Coordinates of C-alpha atoms (C1' of nucleotides) in Angstrom, one line a residue:
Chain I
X9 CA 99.1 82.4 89.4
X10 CA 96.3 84.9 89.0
X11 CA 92.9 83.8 91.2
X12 CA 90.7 86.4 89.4
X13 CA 88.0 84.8 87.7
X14 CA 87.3 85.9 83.9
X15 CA 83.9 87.3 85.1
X16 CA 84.8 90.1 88.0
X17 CA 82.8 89.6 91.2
X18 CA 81.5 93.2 91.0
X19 CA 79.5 92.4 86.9
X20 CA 75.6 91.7 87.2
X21 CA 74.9 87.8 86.9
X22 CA 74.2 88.6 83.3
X23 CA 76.0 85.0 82.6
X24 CA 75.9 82.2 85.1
X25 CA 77.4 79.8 82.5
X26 CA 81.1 81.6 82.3
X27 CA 81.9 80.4 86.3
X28 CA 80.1 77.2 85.5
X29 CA 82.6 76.8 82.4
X30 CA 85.4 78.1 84.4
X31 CA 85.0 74.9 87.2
X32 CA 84.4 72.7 84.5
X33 CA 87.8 73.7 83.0
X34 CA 89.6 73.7 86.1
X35 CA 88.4 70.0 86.7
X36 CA 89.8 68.9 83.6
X37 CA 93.0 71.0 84.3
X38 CA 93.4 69.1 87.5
X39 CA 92.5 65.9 85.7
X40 CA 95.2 66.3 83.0
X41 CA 97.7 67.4 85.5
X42 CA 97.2 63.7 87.5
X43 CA 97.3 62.1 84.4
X44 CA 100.6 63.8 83.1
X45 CA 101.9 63.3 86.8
X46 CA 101.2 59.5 86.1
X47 CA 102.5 58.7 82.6
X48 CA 105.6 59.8 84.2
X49 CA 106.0 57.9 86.8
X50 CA 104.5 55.2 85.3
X51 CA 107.1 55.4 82.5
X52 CA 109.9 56.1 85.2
X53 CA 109.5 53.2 87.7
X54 CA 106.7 50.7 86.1
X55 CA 102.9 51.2 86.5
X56 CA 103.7 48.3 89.3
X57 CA 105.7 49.8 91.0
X58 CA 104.1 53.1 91.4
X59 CA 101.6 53.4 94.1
X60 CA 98.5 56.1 93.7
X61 CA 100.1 57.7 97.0
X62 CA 103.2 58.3 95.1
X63 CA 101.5 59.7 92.5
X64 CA 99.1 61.9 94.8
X65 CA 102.1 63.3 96.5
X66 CA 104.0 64.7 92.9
X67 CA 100.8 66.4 93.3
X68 CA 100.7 67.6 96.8
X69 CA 97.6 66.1 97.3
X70 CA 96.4 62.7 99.2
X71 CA 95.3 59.9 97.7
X72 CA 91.5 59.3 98.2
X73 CA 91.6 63.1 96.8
X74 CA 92.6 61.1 93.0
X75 CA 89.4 59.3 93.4
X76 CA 87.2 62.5 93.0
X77 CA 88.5 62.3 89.1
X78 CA 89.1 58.3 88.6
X79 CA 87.8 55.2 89.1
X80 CA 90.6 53.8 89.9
X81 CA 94.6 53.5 89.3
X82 CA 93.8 51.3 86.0
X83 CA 91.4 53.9 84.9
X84 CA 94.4 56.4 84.9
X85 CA 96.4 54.1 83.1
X86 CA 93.9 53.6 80.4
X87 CA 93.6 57.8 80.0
X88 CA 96.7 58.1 79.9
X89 CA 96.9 55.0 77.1
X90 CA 94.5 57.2 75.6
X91 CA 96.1 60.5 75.4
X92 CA 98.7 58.6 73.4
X93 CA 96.3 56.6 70.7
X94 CA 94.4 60.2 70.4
X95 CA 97.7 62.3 69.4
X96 CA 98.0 59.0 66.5
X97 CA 94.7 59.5 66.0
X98 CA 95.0 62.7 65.0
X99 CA 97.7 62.5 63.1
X100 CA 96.4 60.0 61.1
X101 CA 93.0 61.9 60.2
X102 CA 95.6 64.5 59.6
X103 CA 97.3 62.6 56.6
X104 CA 94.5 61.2 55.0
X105 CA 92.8 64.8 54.7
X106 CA 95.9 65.5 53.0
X107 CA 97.0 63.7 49.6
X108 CA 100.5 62.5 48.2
X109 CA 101.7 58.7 47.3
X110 CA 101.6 55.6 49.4
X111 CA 104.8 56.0 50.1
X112 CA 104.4 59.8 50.5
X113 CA 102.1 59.1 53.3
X114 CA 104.0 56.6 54.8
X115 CA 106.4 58.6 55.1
X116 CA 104.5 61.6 56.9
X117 CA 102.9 58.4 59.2
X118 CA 106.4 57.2 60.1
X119 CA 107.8 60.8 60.9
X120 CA 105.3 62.1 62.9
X121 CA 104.8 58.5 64.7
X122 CA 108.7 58.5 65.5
X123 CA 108.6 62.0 66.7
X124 CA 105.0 60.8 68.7
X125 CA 107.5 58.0 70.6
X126 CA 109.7 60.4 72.1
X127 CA 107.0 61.9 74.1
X128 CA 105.5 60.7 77.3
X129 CA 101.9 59.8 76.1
X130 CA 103.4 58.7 73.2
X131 CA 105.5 56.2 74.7
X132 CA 102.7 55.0 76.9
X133 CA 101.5 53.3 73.4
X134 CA 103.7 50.9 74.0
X135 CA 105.4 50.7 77.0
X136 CA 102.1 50.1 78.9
X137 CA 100.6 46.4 79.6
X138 CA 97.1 46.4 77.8
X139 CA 96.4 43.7 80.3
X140 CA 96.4 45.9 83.6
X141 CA 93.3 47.4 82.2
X142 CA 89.9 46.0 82.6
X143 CA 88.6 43.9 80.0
X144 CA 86.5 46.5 78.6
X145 CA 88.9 49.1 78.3
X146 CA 91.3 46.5 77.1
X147 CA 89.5 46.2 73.8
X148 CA 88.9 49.8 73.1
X149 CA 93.1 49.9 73.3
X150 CA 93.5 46.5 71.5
X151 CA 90.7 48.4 68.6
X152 CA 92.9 51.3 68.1
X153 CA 95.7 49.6 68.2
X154 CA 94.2 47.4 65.3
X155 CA 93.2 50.7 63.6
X156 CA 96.5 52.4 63.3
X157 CA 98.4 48.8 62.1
X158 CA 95.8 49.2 59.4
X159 CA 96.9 52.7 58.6
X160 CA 100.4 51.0 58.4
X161 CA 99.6 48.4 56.0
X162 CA 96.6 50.5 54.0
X163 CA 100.0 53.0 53.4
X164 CA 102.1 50.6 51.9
X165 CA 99.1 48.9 49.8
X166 CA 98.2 51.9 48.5
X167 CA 101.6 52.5 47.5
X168 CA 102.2 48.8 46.1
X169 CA 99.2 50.3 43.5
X170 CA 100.4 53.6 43.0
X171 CA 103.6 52.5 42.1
X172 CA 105.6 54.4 44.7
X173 CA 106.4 51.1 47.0
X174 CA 107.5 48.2 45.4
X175 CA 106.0 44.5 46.1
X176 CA 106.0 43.3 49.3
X177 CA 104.1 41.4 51.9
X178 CA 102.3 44.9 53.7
X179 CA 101.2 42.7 56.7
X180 CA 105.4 41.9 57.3
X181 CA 106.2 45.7 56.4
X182 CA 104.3 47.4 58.4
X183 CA 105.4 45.0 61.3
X184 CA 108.9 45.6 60.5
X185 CA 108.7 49.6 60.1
X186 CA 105.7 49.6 63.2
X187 CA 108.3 47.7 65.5
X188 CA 111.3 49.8 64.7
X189 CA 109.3 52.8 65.4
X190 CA 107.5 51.4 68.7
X191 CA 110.5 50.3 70.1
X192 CA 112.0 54.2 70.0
X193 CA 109.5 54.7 73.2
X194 CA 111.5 52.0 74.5
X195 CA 115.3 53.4 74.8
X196 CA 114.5 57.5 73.9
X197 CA 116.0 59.4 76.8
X198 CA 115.6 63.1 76.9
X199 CA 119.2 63.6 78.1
X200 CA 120.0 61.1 75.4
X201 CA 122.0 63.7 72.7
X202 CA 119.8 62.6 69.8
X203 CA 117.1 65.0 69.4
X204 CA 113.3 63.5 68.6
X205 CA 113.4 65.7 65.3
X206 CA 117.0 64.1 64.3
X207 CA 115.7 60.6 64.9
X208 CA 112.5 61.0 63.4
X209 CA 114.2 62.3 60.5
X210 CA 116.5 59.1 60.1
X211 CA 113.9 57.0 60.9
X212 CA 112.1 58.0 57.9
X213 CA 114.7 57.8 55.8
X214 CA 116.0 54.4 57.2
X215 CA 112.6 52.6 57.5
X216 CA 111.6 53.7 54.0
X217 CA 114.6 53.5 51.6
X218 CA 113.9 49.8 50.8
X219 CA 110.3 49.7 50.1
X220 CA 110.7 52.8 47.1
X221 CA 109.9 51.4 44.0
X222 CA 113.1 52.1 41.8
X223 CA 111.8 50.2 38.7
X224 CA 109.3 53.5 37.0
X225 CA 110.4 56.6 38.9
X226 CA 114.3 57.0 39.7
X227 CA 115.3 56.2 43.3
X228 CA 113.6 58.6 45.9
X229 CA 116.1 59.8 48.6
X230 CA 115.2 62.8 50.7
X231 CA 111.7 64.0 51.2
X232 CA 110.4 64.7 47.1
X233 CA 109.4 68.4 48.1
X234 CA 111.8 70.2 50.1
X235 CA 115.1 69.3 48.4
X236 CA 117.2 69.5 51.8
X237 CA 115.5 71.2 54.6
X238 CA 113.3 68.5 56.5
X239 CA 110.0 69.4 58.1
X240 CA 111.0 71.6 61.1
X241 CA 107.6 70.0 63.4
X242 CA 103.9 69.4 62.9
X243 CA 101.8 71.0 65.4
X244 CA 99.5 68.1 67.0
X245 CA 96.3 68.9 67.1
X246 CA 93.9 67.4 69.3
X247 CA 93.4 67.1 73.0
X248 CA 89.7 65.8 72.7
X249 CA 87.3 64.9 76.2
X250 CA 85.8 62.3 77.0
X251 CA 83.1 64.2 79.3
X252 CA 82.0 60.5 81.2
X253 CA 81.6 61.4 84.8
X254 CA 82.9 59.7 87.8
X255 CA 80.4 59.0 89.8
Chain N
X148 CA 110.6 7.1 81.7
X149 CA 113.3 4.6 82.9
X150 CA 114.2 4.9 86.3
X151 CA 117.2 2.3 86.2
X152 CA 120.5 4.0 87.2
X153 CA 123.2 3.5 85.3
X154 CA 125.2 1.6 87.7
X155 CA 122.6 -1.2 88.4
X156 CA 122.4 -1.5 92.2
X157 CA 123.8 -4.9 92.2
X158 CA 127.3 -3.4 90.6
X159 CA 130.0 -3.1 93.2
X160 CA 130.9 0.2 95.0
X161 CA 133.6 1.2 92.6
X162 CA 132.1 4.1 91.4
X163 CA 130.2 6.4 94.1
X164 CA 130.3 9.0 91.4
X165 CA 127.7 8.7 89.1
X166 CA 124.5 8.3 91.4
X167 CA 125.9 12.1 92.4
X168 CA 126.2 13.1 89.3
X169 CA 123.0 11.6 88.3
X170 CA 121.1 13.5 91.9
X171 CA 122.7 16.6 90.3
X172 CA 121.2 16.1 87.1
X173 CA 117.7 15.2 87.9
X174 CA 118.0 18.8 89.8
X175 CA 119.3 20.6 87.0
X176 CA 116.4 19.3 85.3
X177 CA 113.8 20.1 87.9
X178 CA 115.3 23.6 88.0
X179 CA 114.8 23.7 83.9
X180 CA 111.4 22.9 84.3
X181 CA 110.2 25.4 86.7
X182 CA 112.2 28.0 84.2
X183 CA 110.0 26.8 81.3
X184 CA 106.8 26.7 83.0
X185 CA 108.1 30.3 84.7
X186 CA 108.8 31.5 81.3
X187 CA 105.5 30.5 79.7
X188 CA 103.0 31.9 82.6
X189 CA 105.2 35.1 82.8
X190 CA 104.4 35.7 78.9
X191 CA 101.1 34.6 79.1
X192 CA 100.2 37.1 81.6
X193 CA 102.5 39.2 82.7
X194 CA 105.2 39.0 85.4
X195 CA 103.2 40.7 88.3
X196 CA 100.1 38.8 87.8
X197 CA 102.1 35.5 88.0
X198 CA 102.0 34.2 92.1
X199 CA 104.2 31.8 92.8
X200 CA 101.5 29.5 93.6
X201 CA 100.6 29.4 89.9
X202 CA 103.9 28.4 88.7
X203 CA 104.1 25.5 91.3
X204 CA 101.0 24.4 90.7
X205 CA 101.6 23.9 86.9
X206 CA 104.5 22.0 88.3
X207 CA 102.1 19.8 90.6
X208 CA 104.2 20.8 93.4
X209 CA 103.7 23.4 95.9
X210 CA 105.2 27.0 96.4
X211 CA 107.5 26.8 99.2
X212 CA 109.0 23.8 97.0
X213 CA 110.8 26.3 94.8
X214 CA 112.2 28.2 97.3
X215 CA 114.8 24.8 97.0
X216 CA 115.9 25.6 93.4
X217 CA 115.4 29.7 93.6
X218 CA 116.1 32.3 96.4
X219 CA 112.8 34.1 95.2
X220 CA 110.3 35.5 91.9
X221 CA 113.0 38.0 90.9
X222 CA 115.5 35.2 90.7
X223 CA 113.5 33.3 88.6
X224 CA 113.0 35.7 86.5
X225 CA 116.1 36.7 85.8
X226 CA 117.5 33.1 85.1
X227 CA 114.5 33.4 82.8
X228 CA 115.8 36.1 81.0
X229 CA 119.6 34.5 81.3
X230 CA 117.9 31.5 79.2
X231 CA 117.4 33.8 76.8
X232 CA 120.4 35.6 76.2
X233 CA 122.5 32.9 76.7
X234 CA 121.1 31.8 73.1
X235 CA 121.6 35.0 71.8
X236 CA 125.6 34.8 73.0
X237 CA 126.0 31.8 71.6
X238 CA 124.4 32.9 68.2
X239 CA 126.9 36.1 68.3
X240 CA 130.2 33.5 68.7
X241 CA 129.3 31.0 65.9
X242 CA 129.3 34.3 63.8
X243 CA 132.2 36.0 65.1
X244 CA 133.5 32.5 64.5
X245 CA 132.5 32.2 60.8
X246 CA 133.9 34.5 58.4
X247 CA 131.8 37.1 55.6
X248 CA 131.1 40.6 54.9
X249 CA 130.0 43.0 57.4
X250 CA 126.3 42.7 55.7
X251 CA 126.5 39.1 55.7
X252 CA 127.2 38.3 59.4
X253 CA 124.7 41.1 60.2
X254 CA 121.9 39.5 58.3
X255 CA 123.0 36.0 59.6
X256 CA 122.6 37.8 62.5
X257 CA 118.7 39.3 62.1
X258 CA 117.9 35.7 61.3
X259 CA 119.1 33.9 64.2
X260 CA 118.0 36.8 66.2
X261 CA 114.1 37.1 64.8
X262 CA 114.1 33.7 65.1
X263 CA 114.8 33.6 68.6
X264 CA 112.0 36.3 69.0
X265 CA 109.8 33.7 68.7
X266 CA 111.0 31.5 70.9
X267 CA 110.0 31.7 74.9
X268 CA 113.2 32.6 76.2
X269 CA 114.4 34.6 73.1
X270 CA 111.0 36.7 73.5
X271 CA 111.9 37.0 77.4
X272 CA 114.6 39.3 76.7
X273 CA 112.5 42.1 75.2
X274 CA 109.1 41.3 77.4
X275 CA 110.7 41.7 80.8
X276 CA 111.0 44.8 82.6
X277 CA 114.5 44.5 84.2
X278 CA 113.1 46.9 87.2
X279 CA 111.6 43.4 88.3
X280 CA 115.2 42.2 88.9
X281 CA 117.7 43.1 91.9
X282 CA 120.0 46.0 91.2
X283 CA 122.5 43.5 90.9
X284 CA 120.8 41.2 88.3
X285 CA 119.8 44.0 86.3
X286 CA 123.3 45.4 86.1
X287 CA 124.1 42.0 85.0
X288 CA 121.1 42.5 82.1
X289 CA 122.0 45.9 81.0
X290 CA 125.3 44.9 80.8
X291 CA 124.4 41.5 78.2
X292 CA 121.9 44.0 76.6
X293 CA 124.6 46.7 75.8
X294 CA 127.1 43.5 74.6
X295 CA 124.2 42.7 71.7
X296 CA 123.8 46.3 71.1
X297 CA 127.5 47.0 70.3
X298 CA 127.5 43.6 68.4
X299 CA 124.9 44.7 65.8
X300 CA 126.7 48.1 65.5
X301 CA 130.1 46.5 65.3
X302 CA 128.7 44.5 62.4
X303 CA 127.4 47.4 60.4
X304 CA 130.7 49.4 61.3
X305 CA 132.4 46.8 59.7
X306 CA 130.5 46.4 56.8
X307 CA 130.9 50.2 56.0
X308 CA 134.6 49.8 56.5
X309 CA 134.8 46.6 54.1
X310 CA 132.1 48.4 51.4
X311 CA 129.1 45.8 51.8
X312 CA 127.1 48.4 53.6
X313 CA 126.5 52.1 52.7
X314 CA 127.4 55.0 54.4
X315 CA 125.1 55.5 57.6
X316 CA 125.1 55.7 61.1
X317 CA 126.0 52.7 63.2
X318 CA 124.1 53.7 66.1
X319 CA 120.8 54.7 64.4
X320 CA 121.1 51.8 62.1
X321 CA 121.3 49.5 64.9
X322 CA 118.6 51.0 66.8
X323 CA 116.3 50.9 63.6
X324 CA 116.9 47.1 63.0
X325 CA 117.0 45.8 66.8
X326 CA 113.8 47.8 67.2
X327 CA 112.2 46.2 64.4
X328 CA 113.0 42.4 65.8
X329 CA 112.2 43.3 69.3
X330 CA 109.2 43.9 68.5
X331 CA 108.9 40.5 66.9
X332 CA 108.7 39.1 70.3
X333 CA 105.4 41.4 71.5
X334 CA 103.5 40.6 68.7
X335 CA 104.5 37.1 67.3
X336 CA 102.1 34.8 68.6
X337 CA 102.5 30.8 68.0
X338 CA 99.7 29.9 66.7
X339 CA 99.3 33.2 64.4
X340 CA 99.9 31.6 60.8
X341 CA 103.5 33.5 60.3
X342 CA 106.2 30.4 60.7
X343 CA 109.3 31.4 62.7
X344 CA 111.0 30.7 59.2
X345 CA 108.8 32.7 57.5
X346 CA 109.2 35.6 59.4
X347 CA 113.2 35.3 59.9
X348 CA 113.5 35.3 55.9
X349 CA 111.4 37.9 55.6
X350 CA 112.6 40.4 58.2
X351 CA 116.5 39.4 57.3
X352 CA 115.4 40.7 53.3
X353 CA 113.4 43.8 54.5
X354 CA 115.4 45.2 57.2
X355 CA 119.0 44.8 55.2
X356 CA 118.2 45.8 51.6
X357 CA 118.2 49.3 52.3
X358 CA 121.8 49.0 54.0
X359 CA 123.4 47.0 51.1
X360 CA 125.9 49.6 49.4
X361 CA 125.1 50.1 45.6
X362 CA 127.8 52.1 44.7
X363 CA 130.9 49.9 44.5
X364 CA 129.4 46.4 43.5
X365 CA 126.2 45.8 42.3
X366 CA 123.5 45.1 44.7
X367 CA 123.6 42.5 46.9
X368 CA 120.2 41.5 46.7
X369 CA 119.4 37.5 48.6
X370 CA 122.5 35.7 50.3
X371 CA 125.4 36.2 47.5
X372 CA 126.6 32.2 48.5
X373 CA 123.7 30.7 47.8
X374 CA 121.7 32.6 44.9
X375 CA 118.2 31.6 45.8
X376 CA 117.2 29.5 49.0
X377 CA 118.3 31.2 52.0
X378 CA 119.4 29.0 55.0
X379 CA 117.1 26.7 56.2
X380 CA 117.7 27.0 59.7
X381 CA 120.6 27.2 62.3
X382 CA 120.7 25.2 65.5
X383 CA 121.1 26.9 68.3
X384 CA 123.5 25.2 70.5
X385 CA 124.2 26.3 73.5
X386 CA 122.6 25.5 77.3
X387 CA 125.8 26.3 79.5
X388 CA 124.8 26.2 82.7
X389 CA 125.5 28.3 86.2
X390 CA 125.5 25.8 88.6
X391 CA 125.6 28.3 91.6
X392 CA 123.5 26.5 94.0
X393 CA 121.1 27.8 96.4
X394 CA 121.5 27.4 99.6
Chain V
dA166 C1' 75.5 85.3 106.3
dC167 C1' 73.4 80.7 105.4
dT168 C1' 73.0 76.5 102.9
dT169 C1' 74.6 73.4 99.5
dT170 C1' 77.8 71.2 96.7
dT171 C1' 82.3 70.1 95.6
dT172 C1' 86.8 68.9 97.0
dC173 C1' 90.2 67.0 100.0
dT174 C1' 92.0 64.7 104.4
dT175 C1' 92.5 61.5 108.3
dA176 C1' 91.9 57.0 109.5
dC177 C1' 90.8 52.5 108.4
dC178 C1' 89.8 48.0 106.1
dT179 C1' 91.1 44.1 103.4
dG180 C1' 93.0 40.8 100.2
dC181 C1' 96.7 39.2 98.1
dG182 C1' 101.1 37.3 97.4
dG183 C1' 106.0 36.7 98.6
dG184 C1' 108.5 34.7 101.9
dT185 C1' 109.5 31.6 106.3
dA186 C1' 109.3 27.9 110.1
dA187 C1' 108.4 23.6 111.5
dT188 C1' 107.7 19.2 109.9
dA189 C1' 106.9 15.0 107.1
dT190 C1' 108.5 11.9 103.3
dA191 C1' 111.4 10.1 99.9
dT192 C1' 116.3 8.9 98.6
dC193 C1' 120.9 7.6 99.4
dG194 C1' 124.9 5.7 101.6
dG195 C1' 126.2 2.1 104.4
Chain H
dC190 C1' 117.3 -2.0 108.3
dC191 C1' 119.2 2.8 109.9
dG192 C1' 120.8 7.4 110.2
dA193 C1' 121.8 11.5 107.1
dT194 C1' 120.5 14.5 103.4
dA195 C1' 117.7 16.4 100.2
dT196 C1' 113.1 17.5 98.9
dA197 C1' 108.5 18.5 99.6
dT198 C1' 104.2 19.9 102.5
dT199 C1' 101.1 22.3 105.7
dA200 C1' 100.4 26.3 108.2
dC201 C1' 101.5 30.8 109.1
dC202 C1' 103.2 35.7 109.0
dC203 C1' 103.2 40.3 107.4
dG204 C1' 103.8 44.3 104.6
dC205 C1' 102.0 46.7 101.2
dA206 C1' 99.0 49.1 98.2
dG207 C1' 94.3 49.7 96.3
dG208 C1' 90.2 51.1 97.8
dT209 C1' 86.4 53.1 101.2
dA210 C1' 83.9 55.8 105.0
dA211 C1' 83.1 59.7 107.5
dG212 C1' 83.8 64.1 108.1
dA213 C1' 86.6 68.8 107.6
dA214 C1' 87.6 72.6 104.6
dA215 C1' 86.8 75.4 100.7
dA216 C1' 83.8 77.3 96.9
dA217 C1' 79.6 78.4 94.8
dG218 C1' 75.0 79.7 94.8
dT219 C1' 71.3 82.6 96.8

DNA sequence: ACTTTTTCTTACCTGCGGGTAATATATCGG
DNA sequence: CCGATATATTACCCGCAGGTAAGAAAAAGT
């Protein structure tokens, strides 16, 4: 809306590096703006499907004019893949500053990764074809992806000996509880009537009911602290840069 | 192997019948083939990477050759996917067919179904993006896809009705569990150690015990038939066929 | 006001892959 | 052995979408 620059034309040149920040932060606006152009209409019609004119025109630009902030169309898919595995990223550092149970963190994982699915970066996590990417970037996804199955089945160890989840095979859990969660970014509409909170809530509750221990402690039902009130949201954090050029 | 007819040429003409039946066969089982070698490279690496050239190749035939069993990729395809969920129709009717609990035919069901997950067809269903398809196919996929869909809620409905399964709701329930063996067909690989068994067992325990009611009877905990082994495995009969022809 | 750098546009190239036409070859019925 | 039918091949078309080159337009720096 508002073209003035945060330093006025009419100050001395006392700082040089405010208008040199202010492009650099306009670049990455633009370059965030393509990429949240492209998640959704890669999620819409199929990163196939979608041509890079398509996506240029959402943006009342041209084309070539995409190629002044990517490589090319698989490079925006892999950001995009990106902007997704950072918000888990995030969210997992967040948890493990934190303390609680096994099952107390899977539980926080599992809610904030249901919630994570019903957004469009979210979704990308899994709705995306690791193998349009290049080989290289192909492995940093496959890594992460590695990394936050981990988390999964680290949570439910951890909680097979603290007590909190009874014995099970973790590997089969966390595929079990991982898949049910993934395949939210699969049918989640956002005219759908079932609110991300709602579902994240059940999910929780579903995915984790049979894995409490009820041999020690007495069955745990709802969320150990608040006796009835879920957690309203959790603020994700995050939105790291990358900073590699493109040329 | 044998390529003797079964009425030897030297027979009289008394029944024109079966060398037509028998052309029609060894069609039928041409068209099978190029399903199964469709199925397999569109898995391997994805639908749009697939040429057509590939697939006949693997067949030690040529492209245009197909084009005499298929109108085109998409139509492959989607017999592909028809495979698939003609197996999953047929497991639904020997269960509707068969009698038990709401919980029991729905874990009869999560076995059949993860097994099929690991089956080429079975994981066809959940790997295909049914944009690929012709409006008209893909109305024909949504609608199959909603019939499996209601199925699992109808059989969690019931079991809340006859007390096997605790008070939930159906359609998140469903969505939970479906999600979880979806997901068995992106990640299951064949030669990855897990047996199709193996993981059918499992996921029928892990993804049911948290539905079993515990209030009226005691906990169902394995199948309440047999006490300990579960069954060992359940043939999927099936393979109706179209027979639309081509041209 | 001039130069320089960044950003964007118009116009084009190019390869790939689905699909088709014309034609050859095997198979079948007689 | 001969026509008819199905089945396969070789050669081709063509539309599309990713990517590029060259230059205009806009900002930034001085």
């Amino acid at each position: 809306m508002d073209s003035a620059p945060p330093t006025p034309p009419s100050s001395p040149p006392s700082s040089p590096w405010l208008p040199f920040e202010s492009r650099r932060r306009a670049r990455d606006e633009k370059r965030e703006a393509v990429l949240r152009a492209a998640v959704q209409l890669f999620l819409e019609q199929g990163y196939h499907r979608v041509t890079l004119n398509e996506v240029a025109e959402r943006l009342n630009i041209t084309k070539p004019a995409l190629y002044n902030y990517f490589r090319g169309k698989d490079e925006i898919l892999f950001e995009c893949w990106s902007m997704g595995a950072e918000l888990v990223d995030s969210v997992i550092t967040e948890i493990n500053a934190g303390s609680g149970s096994g099952l107390a963190r899977l539980r926080k994982l599992v809610h904030a990764y249901a919630a994570l699915m019903a957004t469009d970066f979210g979704a990308s996590l899994v709705r995306f074809d690791l193998r349009d990417l290049t080989e290289r970037n192909a492995a940093v996804a496959r890594a992460a992806k590695k990394r936050i199955d981990a988390t999964f089945r680290d949570y439910i160890a951890a909680g097979m000996a603290d007590g909190s989840i009874k014995a099970c095979d973790p590997k089969l859990a966390a595929f079990a509880i991982a898949g049910s969660l993934n395949w939210i970014g699969h049918w989640y509409r956002r005219d759908g009537g079932l609110s991300p909170a709602a579902i994240a809530d059940e999910f929780t509750a579903r995915l984790t009911e049979g894995l409490a221990a009820v041999g020690p402690q007495h069955t745990i039902k709802k969320t150990p602290g608040a006796p009835r009130r879920r957690n309203p949201r959790r603020k994700t954090t995050g939105k790291k840069r990358t900073g590699e050029g493109t040329r």
